[in-house]
């Protein structure tokens, strides 16, 4: 069976340095397909879709809301050609009903152990419009290892610098933050993979730089300690979402190669200040993820927050505005209050204001988003700060004798748009 798996393109954030990470959803999904499936993967951000190439079925994997309209377009074209199209991925789950209008089937939930049945239905011509497994999550031990062999790896570098490979060690999140859909998507229960399986997968990745994409590692202290201890011999360098800032956890994380964490900074408290300092004291960088436009944010607060970010010396910061993605508490509340201004999903890029903020006009919030980027990167531009983080990892790799000189040659050969 010839199965073409497509990852639709989307426009990147205006102010972000553009680079492309190897997508994780498609490679995790690919691992769930039976051996008889001949898989061809196209990341449309970097590669063209050949609509003429003969295929038996098309799968469209969507992670982001800004991918859905393009995903629907691709599906419509294939279906006009008589090809069956199946959708899956996070954004399919968030936009299931609308997506069904463009699909022969939508798959909701986690795919492990489910694909044999779905493909059998396809073969027998009895595909159902919706396979809803959202409330029936598979045994976490069935996960992975992801099939990174489907990626055109040479595409995933930035000016010749090797990007990170993505991997996950757990699913679910026990928190339920206001702007986040993870509790709907992955459930409120923290579900760690067996540590030996996750670590074996990391060991098998032909890249010393990883992004551990778990929703949050800061969910179970003993698990973090056990995971980091097992990771030490791998000699990898990795970034992740938050880890706990307890000294013992940070100490082991640093030994295991913690490079930098993404940390939401939502106020100017001593708690945040000390947390960032503790990461730094352990040699772990911090990229702040800064969401502007929450109900309590007025103009004065946002300006004070930016000053604070400079004061605590964040290594990088990414600014976005609150975006009410479906199935979040933000969406429910703003929708109930009639404050959602656009449901054009192409606008849900997190740098456009699509709702009525409580303390200012949408236009003013947009201006303050610009102010935040401009002010934070005024003295030192984003690419310089980023280069410093990469320099740090190269130095570590050289010290550990894991640096790959191939990268130097690649950098010299790399021109233009590969990941520009
Ligand atoms: S924002 Fe992070 S910690 Fe909060 S619910 Fe989402 S994944 Fe969990």
Tab-separated table of C-alpha atoms and ligand atoms in Angstrom:
chain	number	residue	atom	x	y	z
A	1	UNK	CA	0.000	0.000	0.000
A	2	UNK	CA	1.481	3.354	-1.068
A	3	UNK	CA	0.760	5.828	1.703
A	4	UNK	CA	1.744	9.469	1.208
A	5	UNK	CA	1.971	11.312	4.506
A	6	UNK	CA	1.869	15.101	4.198
A	7	UNK	CA	2.734	17.789	6.737
A	8	UNK	CA	1.128	21.011	5.404
A	9	UNK	CA	3.101	24.241	5.288
A	10	UNK	CA	2.313	27.356	7.289
A	11	UNK	CA	3.641	30.896	7.580
A	12	UNK	CA	6.148	31.249	10.400
A	13	UNK	CA	5.940	33.915	13.103
A	14	UNK	CA	6.861	37.286	11.665
A	15	UNK	CA	9.566	38.082	14.168
A	16	UNK	CA	11.021	34.636	14.730
A	17	UNK	CA	14.307	33.562	13.167
A	18	UNK	CA	13.049	31.034	10.669
A	19	UNK	CA	14.366	27.495	10.876
A	20	UNK	CA	12.741	24.128	10.489
A	21	UNK	CA	12.773	21.358	13.032
A	22	UNK	CA	12.066	17.808	11.946
A	23	UNK	CA	8.378	17.301	12.747
A	24	UNK	CA	7.622	14.852	15.518
A	25	UNK	CA	3.968	13.858	14.998
A	26	UNK	CA	4.541	12.270	11.572
A	27	UNK	CA	7.545	10.193	12.672
A	28	UNK	CA	5.709	8.951	15.768
A	29	UNK	CA	2.676	8.133	13.626
A	30	UNK	CA	4.850	6.362	11.044
A	31	UNK	CA	6.009	3.957	13.746
A	32	UNK	CA	2.414	2.801	14.220
A	33	UNK	CA	1.930	1.671	10.604
A	34	UNK	CA	2.102	-2.004	9.672
A	35	UNK	CA	5.189	-3.199	7.791
A	36	UNK	CA	3.326	-3.650	4.472
A	37	UNK	CA	2.769	0.132	4.173
A	38	UNK	CA	5.196	1.880	1.795
A	39	UNK	CA	5.454	5.319	3.304
A	40	UNK	CA	6.482	8.502	1.531
A	41	UNK	CA	6.665	11.599	3.708
A	42	UNK	CA	6.508	15.210	2.466
A	43	UNK	CA	7.140	18.156	4.781
A	44	UNK	CA	5.592	20.865	2.650
A	45	UNK	CA	7.524	23.556	4.526
A	46	UNK	CA	10.651	22.317	2.763
A	47	UNK	CA	9.521	20.197	-0.147
A	48	UNK	CA	6.918	20.208	-2.927
A	49	UNK	CA	3.960	17.846	-3.076
A	50	UNK	CA	3.833	15.903	-6.342
A	51	UNK	CA	0.076	15.588	-6.799
A	52	UNK	CA	0.522	13.472	-9.951
A	53	UNK	CA	2.469	10.701	-8.271
A	54	UNK	CA	0.256	7.595	-7.924
A	55	UNK	CA	-0.714	6.787	-4.324
A	56	UNK	CA	-3.262	4.505	-2.650
A	57	UNK	CA	-4.039	6.776	0.273
A	58	UNK	CA	-3.015	10.180	1.614
A	59	UNK	CA	-2.563	10.960	5.305
A	60	UNK	CA	-2.479	14.586	6.425
A	61	UNK	CA	-0.757	15.223	9.724
A	62	UNK	CA	-1.546	18.605	11.276
A	63	UNK	CA	0.021	19.929	14.444
A	64	UNK	CA	-0.948	23.600	14.354
A	65	UNK	CA	-4.190	25.472	13.812
A	66	UNK	CA	-2.407	27.534	11.120
A	67	UNK	CA	-1.935	24.317	9.129
A	68	UNK	CA	-5.589	23.352	8.909
A	69	UNK	CA	-6.746	25.467	5.968
A	70	UNK	CA	-3.791	24.364	3.868
A	71	UNK	CA	-4.401	20.762	4.967
A	72	UNK	CA	-8.014	21.005	3.790
A	73	UNK	CA	-6.904	22.428	0.411
A	74	UNK	CA	-4.498	19.548	-0.152
A	75	UNK	CA	-7.173	17.037	0.818
A	76	UNK	CA	-9.776	18.596	-1.484
A	77	UNK	CA	-7.408	18.318	-4.431
A	78	UNK	CA	-6.563	14.671	-3.779
A	79	UNK	CA	-10.204	13.760	-3.223
A	80	UNK	CA	-11.147	15.379	-6.533
A	81	UNK	CA	-8.589	12.994	-8.057
A	82	UNK	CA	-10.369	10.066	-6.363
A	83	UNK	CA	-7.734	9.468	-3.660
A	84	UNK	CA	-8.903	8.710	-0.131
A	85	UNK	CA	-7.639	11.127	2.521
A	86	UNK	CA	-7.259	10.486	6.252
A	87	UNK	CA	-6.432	13.255	8.745
A	88	UNK	CA	-4.686	12.980	12.117
A	89	UNK	CA	-2.562	14.978	14.543
A	90	UNK	CA	-3.151	17.579	17.205
A	91	UNK	CA	-4.812	20.215	15.008
A	92	UNK	CA	-7.125	17.568	13.540
A	93	UNK	CA	-8.293	16.861	17.081
A	94	UNK	CA	-8.854	20.574	17.737
A	95	UNK	CA	-10.744	21.071	14.464
A	96	UNK	CA	-12.342	17.664	14.007
A	97	UNK	CA	-15.814	18.628	12.848
A	98	UNK	CA	-14.662	21.109	10.209
A	99	UNK	CA	-11.959	18.725	9.031
A	100	UNK	CA	-14.481	15.932	8.479
A	101	UNK	CA	-15.930	17.992	5.612
A	102	UNK	CA	-12.606	17.568	3.771
A	103	UNK	CA	-11.763	13.996	4.765
A	104	UNK	CA	-12.721	10.416	4.086
A	105	UNK	CA	-11.780	9.751	7.717
A	106	UNK	CA	-10.402	11.689	10.672
A	107	UNK	CA	-8.425	9.924	13.360
A	108	UNK	CA	-8.626	11.432	16.847
A	109	UNK	CA	-6.329	10.329	19.629
A	110	UNK	CA	-3.073	8.376	19.823
A	111	UNK	CA	-2.402	5.977	16.969
A	112	UNK	CA	-0.467	3.147	18.645
A	113	UNK	CA	-2.262	-0.164	18.117
A	114	UNK	CA	-5.048	1.429	16.041
A	115	UNK	CA	-3.756	1.597	12.486
A	116	UNK	CA	-4.147	-2.062	11.449
A	117	UNK	CA	-7.906	-1.773	11.971
A	118	UNK	CA	-8.240	1.542	10.159
A	119	UNK	CA	-6.224	0.363	7.153
A	120	UNK	CA	-8.262	-2.844	7.028
A	121	UNK	CA	-11.418	-0.696	6.847
A	122	UNK	CA	-9.807	1.275	4.025
A	123	UNK	CA	-8.929	-1.914	2.145
A	124	UNK	CA	-12.473	-3.250	2.490
A	125	UNK	CA	-14.029	0.068	1.441
A	126	UNK	CA	-15.774	0.624	4.776
A	127	UNK	CA	-13.820	3.589	6.142
A	128	UNK	CA	-15.713	5.383	8.914
A	129	UNK	CA	-15.841	9.209	8.888
A	130	UNK	CA	-14.391	9.416	12.383
A	131	UNK	CA	-12.182	7.154	14.506
A	132	UNK	CA	-12.466	8.699	17.938
A	133	UNK	CA	-9.986	7.264	20.437
A	134	UNK	CA	-9.576	10.451	22.473
A	135	UNK	CA	-10.847	8.773	25.635
A	136	UNK	CA	-9.203	5.413	25.000
A	137	UNK	CA	-5.496	6.060	25.190
A	138	UNK	CA	-3.183	3.179	24.341
A	139	UNK	CA	-0.712	1.563	26.707
A	140	UNK	CA	2.199	4.030	26.806
A	141	UNK	CA	4.603	1.089	26.500
A	142	UNK	CA	3.482	0.713	22.864
A	143	UNK	CA	5.061	4.055	21.886
A	144	UNK	CA	7.981	4.367	19.505
A	145	UNK	CA	10.744	4.378	18.564
A	146	UNK	CA	9.779	7.065	16.084
A	147	UNK	CA	10.580	6.422	12.406
A	148	UNK	CA	13.027	9.225	11.656
A	149	UNK	CA	14.140	7.326	8.570
A	150	UNK	CA	11.184	8.890	6.686
A	151	UNK	CA	12.723	12.380	6.997
A	152	UNK	CA	14.988	13.971	4.426
A	153	UNK	CA	17.490	14.798	7.107
A	154	UNK	CA	19.659	17.071	5.003
A	155	UNK	CA	16.795	19.596	4.933
A	156	UNK	CA	16.781	20.110	8.690
A	157	UNK	CA	19.710	22.390	9.338
A	158	UNK	CA	20.007	26.130	9.747
A	159	UNK	CA	22.790	27.643	7.647
A	160	UNK	CA	24.607	24.357	7.983
A	161	UNK	CA	24.127	24.061	11.746
A	162	UNK	CA	22.633	20.741	12.782
A	163	UNK	CA	19.184	21.261	14.298
A	164	UNK	CA	17.841	19.231	17.190
A	165	UNK	CA	15.995	15.937	16.783
A	166	UNK	CA	12.706	15.637	18.624
A	167	UNK	CA	11.856	12.859	21.053
A	168	UNK	CA	9.378	12.394	23.880
A	169	UNK	CA	9.584	10.524	27.161
A	170	UNK	CA	6.022	11.061	28.413
A	171	UNK	CA	2.541	12.142	27.411
A	172	UNK	CA	-0.261	13.966	29.203
A	173	UNK	CA	-0.058	16.831	31.646
A	174	UNK	CA	-1.542	17.071	35.093
A	175	UNK	CA	-1.996	20.844	34.818
A	176	UNK	CA	-4.753	22.622	32.909
A	177	UNK	CA	-3.421	26.082	32.083
A	178	UNK	CA	-5.821	28.709	30.743
A	179	UNK	CA	-4.482	28.995	27.146
A	180	UNK	CA	-3.519	25.333	26.654
A	181	UNK	CA	-5.346	22.416	24.983
A	182	UNK	CA	-3.074	19.664	26.248
A	183	UNK	CA	-5.514	18.405	28.875
A	184	UNK	CA	-8.063	17.875	26.086
A	185	UNK	CA	-5.524	16.304	23.751
A	186	UNK	CA	-3.403	14.167	26.001
A	187	UNK	CA	-5.406	13.972	29.222
A	188	UNK	CA	-4.730	15.196	32.769
A	189	UNK	CA	-2.856	12.070	33.729
A	190	UNK	CA	0.941	12.193	33.451
A	191	UNK	CA	1.935	9.116	31.444
A	192	UNK	CA	5.686	8.491	31.375
A	193	UNK	CA	7.085	6.013	28.883
A	194	UNK	CA	9.165	3.193	30.360
A	195	UNK	CA	12.477	4.977	30.958
A	196	UNK	CA	14.556	2.250	29.336
A	197	UNK	CA	12.517	2.575	26.125
A	198	UNK	CA	12.735	6.363	26.011
A	199	UNK	CA	16.466	6.351	26.725
A	200	UNK	CA	17.112	3.583	24.175
A	201	UNK	CA	15.302	5.701	21.582
A	202	UNK	CA	17.421	8.747	22.441
A	203	UNK	CA	20.593	6.638	22.229
A	204	UNK	CA	19.593	5.463	18.760
A	205	UNK	CA	19.171	8.976	17.323
A	206	UNK	CA	22.045	9.943	15.073
A	207	UNK	CA	22.286	13.435	16.504
A	208	UNK	CA	23.847	14.699	19.718
A	209	UNK	CA	21.293	17.501	20.003
A	210	UNK	CA	17.791	16.690	21.124
A	211	UNK	CA	14.592	18.520	21.933
A	212	UNK	CA	12.657	16.535	24.517
A	213	UNK	CA	9.206	17.716	23.531
A	214	UNK	CA	7.211	16.439	26.520
A	215	UNK	CA	4.573	18.935	27.616
A	216	UNK	CA	6.422	19.487	30.874
A	217	UNK	CA	9.105	17.389	32.525
A	218	UNK	CA	8.272	19.061	35.849
A	219	UNK	CA	5.569	16.591	36.807
A	220	UNK	CA	7.178	13.931	38.972
A	221	UNK	CA	10.454	14.447	40.814
A	222	UNK	CA	11.452	10.805	41.130
A	223	UNK	CA	10.756	10.211	37.442
A	224	UNK	CA	12.881	13.218	36.455
A	225	UNK	CA	15.746	11.992	38.625
A	226	UNK	CA	15.536	8.464	37.214
A	227	UNK	CA	15.296	9.699	33.632
A	228	UNK	CA	18.217	12.131	33.899
A	229	UNK	CA	20.404	9.565	35.644
A	230	UNK	CA	19.859	7.122	32.789
A	231	UNK	CA	20.559	9.831	30.214
A	232	UNK	CA	23.990	10.818	31.532
A	233	UNK	CA	25.936	8.152	29.592
A	234	UNK	CA	24.318	9.249	26.296
A	235	UNK	CA	26.365	12.472	26.272
A	236	UNK	CA	23.597	14.316	24.427
A	237	UNK	CA	22.747	17.993	24.780
A	238	UNK	CA	19.070	18.761	24.944
A	239	UNK	CA	16.454	21.412	25.382
A	240	UNK	CA	13.008	20.846	26.825
A	241	UNK	CA	9.980	22.465	28.341
A	242	UNK	CA	10.326	23.207	32.074
A	243	UNK	CA	12.059	20.917	34.494
A	244	UNK	CA	11.703	21.264	38.247
A	245	UNK	CA	14.106	23.712	39.837
A	246	UNK	CA	14.951	21.576	42.885
A	247	UNK	CA	18.748	21.462	43.316
A	248	UNK	CA	18.977	17.671	43.008
A	249	UNK	CA	16.895	17.666	39.809
A	250	UNK	CA	18.865	20.508	38.231
A	251	UNK	CA	22.126	18.914	39.190
A	252	UNK	CA	21.266	15.623	37.479
A	253	UNK	CA	19.657	17.423	34.527
A	254	UNK	CA	22.886	19.367	33.977
A	255	UNK	CA	24.940	16.157	34.131
A	256	UNK	CA	22.509	14.608	31.632
A	257	UNK	CA	23.178	17.428	29.159
A	258	UNK	CA	20.397	19.951	29.827
A	259	UNK	CA	21.225	22.761	27.421
A	260	UNK	CA	18.300	25.143	27.763
A	261	UNK	CA	14.660	25.092	28.815
A	262	UNK	CA	11.593	26.891	27.555
A	263	UNK	CA	10.102	28.603	30.559
A	264	UNK	CA	6.890	30.595	30.635
A	265	UNK	CA	7.448	33.932	32.361
A	266	UNK	CA	4.102	35.332	33.343
A	267	UNK	CA	4.935	37.763	36.131
A	268	UNK	CA	7.765	39.764	37.659
A	269	UNK	CA	7.938	37.846	40.924
A	270	UNK	CA	10.974	36.807	42.940
A	271	UNK	CA	9.811	33.242	42.379
A	272	UNK	CA	10.447	33.550	38.633
A	273	UNK	CA	13.648	35.510	39.155
A	274	UNK	CA	15.068	32.850	41.461
A	275	UNK	CA	13.938	30.036	39.226
A	276	UNK	CA	15.774	31.518	36.229
A	277	UNK	CA	18.846	32.081	38.376
A	278	UNK	CA	18.821	28.461	39.535
A	279	UNK	CA	18.744	27.248	35.930
A	280	UNK	CA	21.617	29.572	35.067
A	281	UNK	CA	23.623	28.534	38.123
A	282	UNK	CA	23.506	24.994	36.747
A	283	UNK	CA	24.668	26.081	33.293
A	284	UNK	CA	21.179	25.645	31.813
A	285	UNK	CA	20.012	28.414	29.461
A	286	UNK	CA	16.472	29.770	29.442
A	287	UNK	CA	14.293	30.770	26.540
A	288	UNK	CA	11.323	32.620	27.947
A	289	UNK	CA	7.958	31.981	26.375
A	290	UNK	CA	6.061	35.165	26.984
A	291	UNK	CA	2.344	35.326	26.413
A	292	UNK	CA	0.894	38.827	26.267
A	293	UNK	CA	-2.732	39.845	26.610
A	294	UNK	CA	-3.931	37.838	29.588
A	295	UNK	CA	-6.855	39.329	31.479
A	296	UNK	CA	-4.612	40.985	34.070
A	297	UNK	CA	-2.225	42.527	31.511
A	298	UNK	CA	-2.458	46.264	31.093
A	299	UNK	CA	0.042	48.371	29.182
A	300	UNK	CA	2.080	49.270	32.231
A	301	UNK	CA	2.375	45.622	33.275
A	302	UNK	CA	3.589	44.533	29.834
A	303	UNK	CA	6.285	47.224	29.775
A	304	UNK	CA	7.412	46.304	33.274
A	305	UNK	CA	7.511	42.625	32.285
A	306	UNK	CA	9.869	43.337	29.371
A	307	UNK	CA	12.217	45.317	31.654
A	308	UNK	CA	12.122	42.389	34.062
A	309	UNK	CA	13.078	39.902	31.319
A	310	UNK	CA	16.165	41.982	30.549
A	311	UNK	CA	16.996	42.268	34.230
A	312	UNK	CA	16.897	38.493	34.788
A	313	UNK	CA	19.036	37.974	31.663
A	314	UNK	CA	16.955	35.481	29.769
A	315	UNK	CA	19.035	33.937	27.004
A	316	UNK	CA	16.219	34.248	24.475
A	317	UNK	CA	12.579	35.212	24.538
A	318	UNK	CA	9.682	34.468	22.244
A	319	UNK	CA	6.695	36.769	22.455
A	320	UNK	CA	3.209	35.780	21.415
A	321	UNK	CA	-0.272	37.053	22.106
A	322	UNK	CA	-2.978	35.054	23.785
A	323	UNK	CA	-4.700	32.976	21.126
A	324	UNK	CA	-7.934	31.173	21.996
A	325	UNK	CA	-7.373	27.786	20.382
A	326	UNK	CA	-10.435	25.548	20.390
A	327	UNK	CA	-10.770	23.216	23.399
A	328	UNK	CA	-8.935	25.567	25.740
A	329	UNK	CA	-10.370	27.369	28.745
A	330	UNK	CA	-9.436	30.628	26.977
A	331	UNK	CA	-11.613	29.700	23.997
A	332	UNK	CA	-14.554	28.678	26.163
A	333	UNK	CA	-14.482	31.876	28.234
A	334	UNK	CA	-13.822	34.363	25.433
A	335	UNK	CA	-16.341	32.669	23.200
A	336	UNK	CA	-19.004	32.762	25.931
A	337	UNK	CA	-18.295	36.468	26.394
A	338	UNK	CA	-18.526	37.171	22.645
A	339	UNK	CA	-14.918	38.420	22.546
A	340	UNK	CA	-13.526	36.282	19.726
A	341	UNK	CA	-13.023	38.530	16.706
A	342	UNK	CA	-11.823	36.057	14.078
A	343	UNK	CA	-12.197	32.366	13.413
A	344	UNK	CA	-10.089	32.472	10.279
A	345	UNK	CA	-7.623	29.810	11.411
A	346	UNK	CA	-4.804	31.334	9.338
A	347	UNK	CA	-4.938	34.206	11.822
A	348	UNK	CA	-4.206	31.843	14.727
A	349	UNK	CA	-0.456	32.194	14.372
A	350	UNK	CA	-0.119	33.624	17.910
A	351	UNK	CA	1.279	36.907	16.575
A	352	UNK	CA	-2.111	38.329	15.504
A	353	UNK	CA	-4.737	39.505	17.947
A	354	UNK	CA	-7.935	37.571	17.268
A	355	UNK	CA	-9.892	38.467	20.406
A	356	UNK	CA	-10.885	41.541	22.367
A	357	UNK	CA	-8.323	41.965	25.176
A	358	UNK	CA	-9.720	43.028	28.541
A	359	UNK	CA	-7.463	46.014	29.217
A	360	UNK	CA	-6.796	47.540	25.793
A	361	UNK	CA	-7.767	47.520	22.138
A	362	UNK	CA	-6.620	44.659	19.876
A	363	UNK	CA	-4.511	47.172	17.921
A	364	UNK	CA	-2.721	48.354	21.065
A	365	UNK	CA	-1.929	44.782	22.064
A	366	UNK	CA	-0.460	44.244	18.600
A	367	UNK	CA	1.725	47.338	19.080
A	368	UNK	CA	2.863	46.110	22.473
A	369	UNK	CA	3.838	42.779	20.929
A	370	UNK	CA	6.122	44.722	18.564
A	371	UNK	CA	7.385	46.768	21.471
A	372	UNK	CA	8.278	43.583	23.358
A	373	UNK	CA	10.315	42.108	20.480
A	374	UNK	CA	12.016	45.430	19.718
A	375	UNK	CA	12.899	46.228	23.299
A	376	UNK	CA	14.135	42.791	24.305
A	377	UNK	CA	16.383	42.465	21.252
A	378	UNK	CA	17.408	46.118	21.061
A	379	UNK	CA	20.947	45.786	22.389
A	380	UNK	CA	21.625	42.307	21.099
A	381	UNK	CA	19.677	40.910	18.122
A	382	UNK	CA	18.002	37.542	18.252
A	383	UNK	CA	20.471	35.808	15.920
A	384	UNK	CA	23.398	36.849	18.129
A	385	UNK	CA	21.732	35.536	21.265
A	386	UNK	CA	20.882	32.330	19.446
A	387	UNK	CA	24.431	31.963	18.153
A	388	UNK	CA	25.659	32.239	21.734
A	389	UNK	CA	23.469	29.311	22.794
A	390	UNK	CA	24.774	27.250	19.885
A	391	UNK	CA	28.352	28.186	20.667
A	392	UNK	CA	27.794	26.878	24.158
A	393	UNK	CA	26.637	23.515	22.845
A	394	UNK	CA	29.546	23.249	20.419
A	395	UNK	CA	31.972	23.932	23.276
A	396	UNK	CA	30.348	21.216	25.340
A	397	UNK	CA	30.493	18.779	22.457
A	398	UNK	CA	34.153	19.547	21.906
A	399	UNK	CA	34.873	18.977	25.593
A	400	UNK	CA	32.988	15.663	25.481
A	401	UNK	CA	34.577	14.753	22.146
A	402	UNK	CA	31.163	14.406	20.496
A	403	UNK	CA	31.421	17.392	18.147
A	404	UNK	CA	31.008	16.483	14.485
A	405	UNK	CA	33.387	18.371	12.220
A	406	UNK	CA	31.041	17.427	9.328
A	407	UNK	CA	28.934	20.321	10.552
A	408	UNK	CA	31.722	22.754	9.817
A	409	UNK	CA	31.878	21.564	6.220
A	410	UNK	CA	28.111	21.632	5.908
A	411	UNK	CA	28.066	25.205	7.140
A	412	UNK	CA	30.565	26.189	4.488
A	413	UNK	CA	28.524	24.501	1.761
A	414	UNK	CA	25.132	25.693	2.849
A	415	UNK	CA	23.579	28.510	0.883
A	416	UNK	CA	20.325	30.332	1.127
A	417	UNK	CA	16.983	28.881	1.667
A	418	UNK	CA	17.434	25.403	3.092
A	419	UNK	CA	16.196	26.740	6.368
A	420	UNK	CA	16.399	30.467	5.838
B	1	LIG	S1	0.807	24.955	29.404
B	1	LIG	FE1	2.232	23.290	29.833
B	1	LIG	S2	1.961	22.860	32.018
B	1	LIG	FE2	0.160	24.032	31.352
B	1	LIG	S3	-1.384	22.497	30.769
B	1	LIG	FE3	-0.259	23.049	28.931
B	1	LIG	S4	1.367	21.512	28.774
B	1	LIG	FE4	0.610	21.447	30.881
